[in-house]
Every structure is written in structure tokens, then in C-alpha cells.
Tab-separated table of C-alpha atoms in Angstrom:
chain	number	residue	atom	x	y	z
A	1	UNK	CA	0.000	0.000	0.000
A	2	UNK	CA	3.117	1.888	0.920
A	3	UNK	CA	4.900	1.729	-2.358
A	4	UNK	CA	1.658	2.305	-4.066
A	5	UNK	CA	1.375	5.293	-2.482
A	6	UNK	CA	4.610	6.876	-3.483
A	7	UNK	CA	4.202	5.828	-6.954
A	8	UNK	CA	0.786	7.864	-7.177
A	9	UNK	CA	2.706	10.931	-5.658
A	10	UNK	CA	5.294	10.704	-8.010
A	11	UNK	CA	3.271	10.311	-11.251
A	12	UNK	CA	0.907	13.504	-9.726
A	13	UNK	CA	4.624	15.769	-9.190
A	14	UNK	CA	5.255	14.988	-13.047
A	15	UNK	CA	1.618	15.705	-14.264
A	16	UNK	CA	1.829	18.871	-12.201
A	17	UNK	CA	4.765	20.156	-11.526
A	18	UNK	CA	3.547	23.690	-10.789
A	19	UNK	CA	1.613	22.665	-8.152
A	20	UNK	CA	3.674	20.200	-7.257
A	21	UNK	CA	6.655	22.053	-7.060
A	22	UNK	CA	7.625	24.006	-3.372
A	23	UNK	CA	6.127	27.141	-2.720
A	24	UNK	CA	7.605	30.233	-1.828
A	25	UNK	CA	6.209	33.185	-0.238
A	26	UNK	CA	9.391	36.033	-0.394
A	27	UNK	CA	7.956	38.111	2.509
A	28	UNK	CA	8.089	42.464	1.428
A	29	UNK	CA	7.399	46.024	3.130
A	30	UNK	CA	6.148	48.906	1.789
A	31	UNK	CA	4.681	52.262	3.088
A	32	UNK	CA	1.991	52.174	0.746
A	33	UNK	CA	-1.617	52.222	2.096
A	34	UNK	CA	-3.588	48.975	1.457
A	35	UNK	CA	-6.343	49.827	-1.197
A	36	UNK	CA	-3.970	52.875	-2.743
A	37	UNK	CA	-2.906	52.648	-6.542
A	38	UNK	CA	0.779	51.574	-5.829
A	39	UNK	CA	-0.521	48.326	-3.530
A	40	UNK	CA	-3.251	47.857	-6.479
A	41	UNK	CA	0.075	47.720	-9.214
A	42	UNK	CA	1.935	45.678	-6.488
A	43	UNK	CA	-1.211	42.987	-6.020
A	44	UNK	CA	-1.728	42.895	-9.893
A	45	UNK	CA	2.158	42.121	-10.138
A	46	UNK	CA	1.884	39.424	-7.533
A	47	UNK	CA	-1.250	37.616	-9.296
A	48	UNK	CA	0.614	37.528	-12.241
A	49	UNK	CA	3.825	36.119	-10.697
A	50	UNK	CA	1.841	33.673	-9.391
A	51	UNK	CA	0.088	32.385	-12.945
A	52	UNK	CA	3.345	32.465	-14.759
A	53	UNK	CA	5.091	30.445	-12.095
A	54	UNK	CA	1.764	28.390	-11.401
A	55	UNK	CA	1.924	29.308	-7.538
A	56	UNK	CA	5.771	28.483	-7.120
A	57	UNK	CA	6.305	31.762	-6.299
A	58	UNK	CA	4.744	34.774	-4.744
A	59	UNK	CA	5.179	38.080	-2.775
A	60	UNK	CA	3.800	38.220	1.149
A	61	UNK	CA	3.390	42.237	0.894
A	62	UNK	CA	3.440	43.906	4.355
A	63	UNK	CA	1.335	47.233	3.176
A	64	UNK	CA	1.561	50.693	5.196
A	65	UNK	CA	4.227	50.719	7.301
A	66	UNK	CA	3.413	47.782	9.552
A	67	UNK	CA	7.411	46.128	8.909
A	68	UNK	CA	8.658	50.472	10.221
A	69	UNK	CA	9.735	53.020	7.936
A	70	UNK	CA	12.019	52.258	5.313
A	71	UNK	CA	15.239	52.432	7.414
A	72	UNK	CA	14.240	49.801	9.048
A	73	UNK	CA	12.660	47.822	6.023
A	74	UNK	CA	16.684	48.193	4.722
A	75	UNK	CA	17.574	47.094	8.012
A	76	UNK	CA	15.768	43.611	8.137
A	77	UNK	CA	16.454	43.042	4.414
A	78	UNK	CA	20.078	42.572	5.725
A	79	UNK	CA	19.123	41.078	8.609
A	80	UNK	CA	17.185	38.563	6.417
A	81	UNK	CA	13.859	39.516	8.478
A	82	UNK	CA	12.568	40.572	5.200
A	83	UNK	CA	13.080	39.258	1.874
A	84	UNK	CA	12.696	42.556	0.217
A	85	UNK	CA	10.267	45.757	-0.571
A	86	UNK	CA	9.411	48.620	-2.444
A	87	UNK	CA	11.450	51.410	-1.354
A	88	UNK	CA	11.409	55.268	-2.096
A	89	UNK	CA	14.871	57.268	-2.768
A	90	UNK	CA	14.664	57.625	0.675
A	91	UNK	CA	15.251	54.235	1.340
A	92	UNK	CA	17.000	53.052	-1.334
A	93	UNK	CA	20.030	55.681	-0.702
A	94	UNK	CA	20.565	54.112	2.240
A	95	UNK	CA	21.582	50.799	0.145
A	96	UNK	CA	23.453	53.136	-2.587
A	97	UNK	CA	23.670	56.817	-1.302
A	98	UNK	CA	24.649	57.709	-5.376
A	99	UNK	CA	21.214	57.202	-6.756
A	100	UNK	CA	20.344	60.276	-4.129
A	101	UNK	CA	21.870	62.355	-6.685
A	102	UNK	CA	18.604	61.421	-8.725
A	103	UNK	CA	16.324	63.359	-5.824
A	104	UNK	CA	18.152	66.735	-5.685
A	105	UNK	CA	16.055	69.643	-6.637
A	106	UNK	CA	15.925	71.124	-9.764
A	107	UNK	CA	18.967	68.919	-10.814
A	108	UNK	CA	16.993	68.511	-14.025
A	109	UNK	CA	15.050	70.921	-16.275
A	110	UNK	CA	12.279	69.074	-17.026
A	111	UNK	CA	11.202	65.208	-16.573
A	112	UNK	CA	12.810	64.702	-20.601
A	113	UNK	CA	16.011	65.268	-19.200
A	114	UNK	CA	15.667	63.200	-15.921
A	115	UNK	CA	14.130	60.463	-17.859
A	116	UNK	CA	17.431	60.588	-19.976
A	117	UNK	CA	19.571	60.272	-17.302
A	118	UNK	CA	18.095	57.483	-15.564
A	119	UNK	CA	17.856	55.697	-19.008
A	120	UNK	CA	21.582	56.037	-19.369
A	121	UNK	CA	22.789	55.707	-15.826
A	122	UNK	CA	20.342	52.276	-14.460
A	123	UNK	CA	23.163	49.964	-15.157
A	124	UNK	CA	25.389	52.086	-12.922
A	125	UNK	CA	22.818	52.021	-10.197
A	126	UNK	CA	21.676	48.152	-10.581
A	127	UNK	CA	26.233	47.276	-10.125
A	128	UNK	CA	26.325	49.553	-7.146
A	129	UNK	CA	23.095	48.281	-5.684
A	130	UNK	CA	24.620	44.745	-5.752
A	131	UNK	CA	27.472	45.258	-4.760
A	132	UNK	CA	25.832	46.392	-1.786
A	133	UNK	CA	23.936	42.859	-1.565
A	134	UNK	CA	20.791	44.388	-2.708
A	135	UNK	CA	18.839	43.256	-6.104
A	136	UNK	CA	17.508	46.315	-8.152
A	137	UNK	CA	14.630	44.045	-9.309
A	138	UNK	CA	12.621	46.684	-10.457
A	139	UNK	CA	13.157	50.921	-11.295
A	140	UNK	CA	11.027	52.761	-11.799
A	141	UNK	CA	10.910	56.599	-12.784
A	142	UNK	CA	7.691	59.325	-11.711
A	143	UNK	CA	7.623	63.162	-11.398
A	144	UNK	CA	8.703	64.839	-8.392
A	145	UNK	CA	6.968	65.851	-5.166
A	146	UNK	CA	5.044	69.342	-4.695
A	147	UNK	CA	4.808	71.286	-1.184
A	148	UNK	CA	1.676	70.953	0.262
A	149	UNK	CA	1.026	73.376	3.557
A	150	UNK	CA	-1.574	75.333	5.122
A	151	UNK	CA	-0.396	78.829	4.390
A	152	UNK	CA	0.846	79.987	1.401
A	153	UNK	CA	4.223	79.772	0.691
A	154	UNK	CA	5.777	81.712	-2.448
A	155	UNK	CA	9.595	82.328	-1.452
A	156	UNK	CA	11.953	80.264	0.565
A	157	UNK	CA	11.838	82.812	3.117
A	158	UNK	CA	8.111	82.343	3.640
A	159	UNK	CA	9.020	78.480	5.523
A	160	UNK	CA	10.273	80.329	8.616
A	161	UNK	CA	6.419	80.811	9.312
A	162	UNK	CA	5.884	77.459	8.789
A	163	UNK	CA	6.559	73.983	10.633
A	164	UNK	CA	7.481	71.630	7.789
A	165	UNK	CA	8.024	68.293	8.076
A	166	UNK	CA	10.581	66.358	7.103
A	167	UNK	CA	11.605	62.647	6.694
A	168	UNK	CA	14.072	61.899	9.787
A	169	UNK	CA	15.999	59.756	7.270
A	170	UNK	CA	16.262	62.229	4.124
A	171	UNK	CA	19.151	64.486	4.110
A	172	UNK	CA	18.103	66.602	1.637
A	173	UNK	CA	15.379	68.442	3.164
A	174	UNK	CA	17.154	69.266	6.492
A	175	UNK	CA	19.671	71.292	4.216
A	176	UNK	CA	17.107	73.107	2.185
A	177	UNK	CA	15.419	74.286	5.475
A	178	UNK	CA	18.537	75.386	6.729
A	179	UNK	CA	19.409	77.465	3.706
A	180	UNK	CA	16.003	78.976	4.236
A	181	UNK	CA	16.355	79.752	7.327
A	182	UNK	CA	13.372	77.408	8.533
A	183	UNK	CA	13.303	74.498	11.235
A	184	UNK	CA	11.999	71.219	10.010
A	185	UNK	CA	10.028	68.753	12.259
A	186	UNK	CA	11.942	64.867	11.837
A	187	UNK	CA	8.916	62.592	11.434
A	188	UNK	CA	8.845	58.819	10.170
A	189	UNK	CA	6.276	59.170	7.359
A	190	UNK	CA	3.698	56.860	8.956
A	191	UNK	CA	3.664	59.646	11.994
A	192	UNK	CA	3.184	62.411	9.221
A	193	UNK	CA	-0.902	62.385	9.089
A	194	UNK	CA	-1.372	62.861	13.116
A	195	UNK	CA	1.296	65.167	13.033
A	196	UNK	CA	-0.820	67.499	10.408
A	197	UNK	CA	-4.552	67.031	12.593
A	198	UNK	CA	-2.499	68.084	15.818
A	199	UNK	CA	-0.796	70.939	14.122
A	200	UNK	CA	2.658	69.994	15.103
A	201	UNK	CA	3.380	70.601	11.045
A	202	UNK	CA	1.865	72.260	8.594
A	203	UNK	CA	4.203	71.712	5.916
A	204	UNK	CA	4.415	68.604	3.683
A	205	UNK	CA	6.170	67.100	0.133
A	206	UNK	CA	4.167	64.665	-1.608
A	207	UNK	CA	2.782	63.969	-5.292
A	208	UNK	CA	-1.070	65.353	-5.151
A	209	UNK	CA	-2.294	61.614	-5.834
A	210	UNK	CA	0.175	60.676	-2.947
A	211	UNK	CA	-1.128	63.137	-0.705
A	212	UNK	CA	-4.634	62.285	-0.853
A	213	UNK	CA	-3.886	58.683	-0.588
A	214	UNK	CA	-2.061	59.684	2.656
A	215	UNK	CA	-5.125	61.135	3.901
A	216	UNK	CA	-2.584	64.462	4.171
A	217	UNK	CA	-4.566	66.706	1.744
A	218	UNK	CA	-7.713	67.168	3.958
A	219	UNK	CA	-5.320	69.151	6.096
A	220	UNK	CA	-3.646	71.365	3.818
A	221	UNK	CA	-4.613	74.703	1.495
A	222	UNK	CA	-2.078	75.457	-0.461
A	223	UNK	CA	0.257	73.205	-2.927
A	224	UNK	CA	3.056	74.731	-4.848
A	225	UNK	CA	3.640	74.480	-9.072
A	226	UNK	CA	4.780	71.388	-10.595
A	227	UNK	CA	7.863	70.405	-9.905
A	228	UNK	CA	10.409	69.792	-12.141
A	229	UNK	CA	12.110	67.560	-10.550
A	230	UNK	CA	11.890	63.353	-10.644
A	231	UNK	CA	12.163	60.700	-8.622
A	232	UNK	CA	12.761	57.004	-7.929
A	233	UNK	CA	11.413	53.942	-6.500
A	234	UNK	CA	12.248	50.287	-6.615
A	235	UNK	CA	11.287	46.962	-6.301
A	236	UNK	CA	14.581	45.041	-4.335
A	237	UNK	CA	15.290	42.148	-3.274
A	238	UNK	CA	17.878	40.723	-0.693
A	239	UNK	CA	20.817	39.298	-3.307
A	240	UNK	CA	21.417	36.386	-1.547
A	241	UNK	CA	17.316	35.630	-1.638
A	242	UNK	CA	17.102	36.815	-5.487
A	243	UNK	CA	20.437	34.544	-6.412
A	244	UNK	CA	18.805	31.696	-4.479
A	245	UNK	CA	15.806	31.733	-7.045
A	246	UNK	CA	16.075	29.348	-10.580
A	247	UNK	CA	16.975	31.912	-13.647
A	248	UNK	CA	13.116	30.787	-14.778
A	249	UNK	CA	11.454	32.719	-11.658
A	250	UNK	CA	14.095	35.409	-12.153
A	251	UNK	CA	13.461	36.379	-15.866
A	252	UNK	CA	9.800	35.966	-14.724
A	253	UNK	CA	9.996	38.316	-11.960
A	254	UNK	CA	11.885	41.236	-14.117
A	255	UNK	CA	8.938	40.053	-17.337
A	256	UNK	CA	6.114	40.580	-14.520
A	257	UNK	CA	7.049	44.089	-13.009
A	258	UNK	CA	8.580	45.425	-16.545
A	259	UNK	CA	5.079	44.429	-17.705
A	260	UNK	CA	3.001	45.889	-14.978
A	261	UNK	CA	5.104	49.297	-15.279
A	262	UNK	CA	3.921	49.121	-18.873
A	263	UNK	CA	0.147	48.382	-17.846
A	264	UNK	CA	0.218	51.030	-15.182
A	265	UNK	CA	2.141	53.611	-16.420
A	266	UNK	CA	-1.139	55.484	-18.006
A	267	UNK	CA	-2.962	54.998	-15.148
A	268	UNK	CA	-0.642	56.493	-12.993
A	269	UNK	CA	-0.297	59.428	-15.176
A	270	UNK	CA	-4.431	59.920	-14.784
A	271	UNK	CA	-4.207	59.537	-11.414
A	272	UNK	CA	-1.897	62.436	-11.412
A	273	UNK	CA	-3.414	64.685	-13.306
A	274	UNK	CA	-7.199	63.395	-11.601
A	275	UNK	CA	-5.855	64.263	-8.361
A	276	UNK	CA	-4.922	67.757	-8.712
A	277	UNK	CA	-8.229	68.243	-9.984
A	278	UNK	CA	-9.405	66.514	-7.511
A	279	UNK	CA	-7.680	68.838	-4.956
A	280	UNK	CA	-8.441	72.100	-6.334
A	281	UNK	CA	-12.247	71.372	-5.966
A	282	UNK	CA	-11.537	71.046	-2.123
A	283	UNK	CA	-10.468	74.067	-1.986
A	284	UNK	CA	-6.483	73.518	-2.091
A	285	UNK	CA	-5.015	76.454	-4.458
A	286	UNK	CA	-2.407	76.096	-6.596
A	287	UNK	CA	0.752	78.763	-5.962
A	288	UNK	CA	1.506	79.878	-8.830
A	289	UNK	CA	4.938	81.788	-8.724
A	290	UNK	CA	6.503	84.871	-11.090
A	291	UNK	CA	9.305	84.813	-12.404
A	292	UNK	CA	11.475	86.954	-9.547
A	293	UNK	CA	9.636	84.190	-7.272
A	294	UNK	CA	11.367	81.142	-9.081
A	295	UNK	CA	14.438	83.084	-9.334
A	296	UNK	CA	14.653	82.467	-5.420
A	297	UNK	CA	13.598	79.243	-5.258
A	298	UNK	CA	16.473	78.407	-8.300
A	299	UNK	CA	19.098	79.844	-5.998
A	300	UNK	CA	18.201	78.053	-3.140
A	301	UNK	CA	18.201	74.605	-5.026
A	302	UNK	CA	21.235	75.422	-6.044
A	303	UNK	CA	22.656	76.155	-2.836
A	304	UNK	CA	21.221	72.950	-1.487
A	305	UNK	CA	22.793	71.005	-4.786
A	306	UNK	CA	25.802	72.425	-3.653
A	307	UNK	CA	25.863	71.356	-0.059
A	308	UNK	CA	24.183	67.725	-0.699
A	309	UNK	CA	26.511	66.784	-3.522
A	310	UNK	CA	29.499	66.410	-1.731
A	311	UNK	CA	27.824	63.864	0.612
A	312	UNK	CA	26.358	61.640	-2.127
A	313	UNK	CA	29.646	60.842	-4.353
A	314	UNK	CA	32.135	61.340	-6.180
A	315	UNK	CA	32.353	65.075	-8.005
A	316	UNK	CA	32.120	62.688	-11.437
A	317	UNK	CA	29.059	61.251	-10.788
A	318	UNK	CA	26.907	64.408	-10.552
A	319	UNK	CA	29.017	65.454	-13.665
A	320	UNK	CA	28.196	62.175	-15.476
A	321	UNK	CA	24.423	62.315	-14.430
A	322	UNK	CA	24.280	66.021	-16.089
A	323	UNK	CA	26.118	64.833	-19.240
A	324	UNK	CA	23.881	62.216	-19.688
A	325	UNK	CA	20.448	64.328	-18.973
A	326	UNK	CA	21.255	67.061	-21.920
A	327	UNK	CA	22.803	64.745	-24.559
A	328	UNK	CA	21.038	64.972	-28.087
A	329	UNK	CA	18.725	62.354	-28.243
């Protein structure tokens, strides 16, 4: 009875191998909300995983902070407590300060020229990301944050009013509100939203679909022009987790997100452009600057360029990342 039992579970492993096969669950953090449009990409990515590996593999996504912010999502990705996540520049310079560089204000003058320079500079930030350990399984490229705040705010000088907030593990802001003279609050994003209903800040960067997401919008007024600016977010994985996969799971991991990035792209785009109207029909106005106003604001990115630079790399790779951003396409 025995043996006839272990030849019906070996003729059932080769007539289905997929289900067959072992699972595995690679467990992942990320600060988006359940329910928002980056966990609704994420899900959709995971579904598909899951058909084109039939169920061998699969993402365990840990949605809106519950894992800590992402310091200490890159902190249990070493410690192997996590597999991997979806990480901001915030979080990902941490792994590979250079791709900071990326996040710097106005280092770009307009998203064609950010979009070039991440197009010609990925491979250098996929080496440098594993020689840190880390996987770059996924990069992805979006437009830049805008200020959000209760009072309106039309010259650097303006945020000494103001308590803005800023992300206790960015190094970027902290300079730009010292060059203007202002006093940020350090807050781990998921502490951001109580912060703005107790009034300890009034003063906020996010992307307008972002901020309504966030639930942060209901508390603001005012939300500056678009920014110029870009910025980054990725998909990583522990190396020694991503190496331990077969090269089948690993070409269909890259196929699945390079796919979904293709499907949700437009959407994303909408959303964008859908939530600023969205916002300006509750009553948050749009600053819209002159051109002695953005004058100031140019000289203070600069400044903070300046000052930030030094601390992210090399003098060549900020000259590399400018080469490549206004080369002739």
C-alpha cells in the first residue's frame, strides 16, 4: 500500500509540476496604504507572478508601514527579516547613497532630461546596488513631489512661518530648510498624518495623488507648481534571496514588473493629473509663482545642490548624471 502510495505521488509531481513544485512566499514592506494605486500595481504584479510560475512563487506584501519606515525595512532586508520591498529614494540611498543624486532639486530641467539620465545611468545604479547585496529588481521613474502646507508659501523665506516636516531619514530636506532659514520637524512618514490634525506641522512634500492617498490633503490649502524635478522607486530584493531563485522565476519576476510598469504607467499618469483636480475642488489652491519668485527658489536649489553633492559621491558622478540628462537624443 506503501509503495503504491509513493508511486501515485510521483506520477501527480510529473503531471503537475507547478503545483507540485515548493512554494515560496518572499515576505516584502512597503509604506503604501492597502487599497492605494501603488498596492493595487503591487497585487496585480503578484497575481501575475503567481500564474506564470503556477503558484511556485509569490510576494507576502506587508502594506503601510506595519514592517517600520524604510530604514528599518533596509535594516531587516540585511538582517534577512525581510526578503525585500518597495522602497522610495529615501530608502533606497541608504543601500546606494549615489542614486540620491537622482532626488536633488531642480537637478533637471524638465522630466525629458531626468528620464534621460536614468535611461543612461540604471546599469550604474543596478552594479552599485549589488554590490551592496541588494537586487535592483525593479526601477522605476515618476515626477517629483510638490509642497503641500496650510499657508501659502511663495519664497523660501516664507518656511520660517511654517513647521514643515521632514523625513528623519532624508538628508536633503534638512539642508534646504537650513538654507532657508526654517526648522523642520523629523517625522517617520507613517507619523506624518497625526502630526498634520495636531498641528505639530503644517508643511508637507508629496505627489497630489500621494497626498490624498495619505489622507494628508484634507489638512492642507495650499500646494506649490509642478515640480520639475523626478524621482525614484524600486522593487529590491535581498541578493542572496534573489540569487537563491532558478533563472526561470528570475526572468519571470523582471517580465512581470517590466510588464506591470507598462500596464500602469497610463494609469498612474491619470491619477496624477485626476488628483490635482481633484484637490483644487476642495479648496487647495495652486501657488503659482513669477518669475522673480522662481528666481529664489532656483538659488536656493542650487545652494542645497551644492551642499548635498558632496555627501552623495564622487564630483564625477553628478558630472556624469548632467552629461547624460542634456545629450542629443
Amino acid at each position: 500500500r506503501r509503495a503504491r502510495s509513493l508511486v501515485a505521488t510521483l506520477v501527480l509531481a510529473a503531471l503537475l509540476p507547478g503545483v507540485a513544485s515548493a512554494q515560496r512566499a518572499l515576505s516584502m514592506a512597503t509604506l503604501a496604504p492597502a487599497g492605494s494605486l501603488w498596492m493595487r500595481a503591487l497585487d496585480a504584479s503578484n497575481r501575475e507572478l503567481r500564474r506564470r510560475t503556477n503558484g511556485a512563487l509569490s510576494f507576502r506584501w506587508y502594506a503601510g508601514g506595519v514592517q517600520g519606515d524604510e530604514g528599518e525595512v533596509v535594516r531587516k532586508i540585511r538582517s534577512r527579516r525581510l526578503d525585500g520591498g518597495a522602497l522610495t529614494a529615501t530608502g533606497l540611498q541608504q543601500i546606494h547613497r549615489p542614486i540620491l543624486a537622482f532626488q536633488l532639486p531642480a537637478m533637471f530641467e524638465g522630466p525629458e532630461e531626468f528620464l534621460r539620465a536614468y535611461t543612461a545611468l540604471r546599469p550604474d545604479l543596478e552594479a552599485g546596488f549589488t554590490r551592496a547585496n541588494v537586487t535592483l529588481v525593479h526601477l522605476s521613474p515618476a515626477l517629483g513631489p510638490r509642497m503641500f502646507s496650510t499657508r501659502e508659501v511663495r519664497v523660501p523665506s516664507d518656511l520660517r512661518a511654517c513647521r514643515p516636516w521632514q523625513w528623519h531619514e532624508d538628508p536633503i530636506l534638512p539642508t534646504l530648510y537650513s538654507e532657508a532659514g526654517a526648522t523642520g520637524v523629523p517625522l517617520a512618514l507613517p507619523e506624518v498624518l497625526g502630526a498634520l490634525q495636531t498641528r505639530r506641522i503644517d508643511t508637507v512634500y508629496a505627489p497630489p495623488f500621494a497626498a490624498i492617498a495619505l489622507q494628508w490633503a484634507t489638512h492642507v490649502r495650499y500646494m506649490s507648481e509642478r515640480s520639475a524635478s523626478g524621482s525614484l522607486s524600486a522593487v529590491v530584493l535581498s541578493r542572496p534571496v534573489y540569487e537563491s531563485l532558478p533563472e526561470a522565476q528570475r526572468t519571470v519576476l523582471r517580465e512581470v514588473f517590466a510588464q506591470m510598469t507598462t500596464v500602469f504607467r497610463p494609469t498612474f499618469i491619470r491619477a496624477e493629473v485626476q488628483a490635482e483636480q481633484t484637490l483644487r475642488t476642495r479648496g487647495v489652491t495652486v501657488v503659482n509663482l513669477n518669475d522673480a519668485e522662481r528666481a529664489q527658489w532656483r538659488a536656493l536649489f542650487a545652494r542645497v545642490r551644492t551642499r548635498v553633492a558632496a555627501t552623495i559621491a564622487e564630483p564625477g558622478w553628478i558630472d556624469r548624471i548632467h552629461a547624460a540628462a542634456r545629450a542629443r537624443p
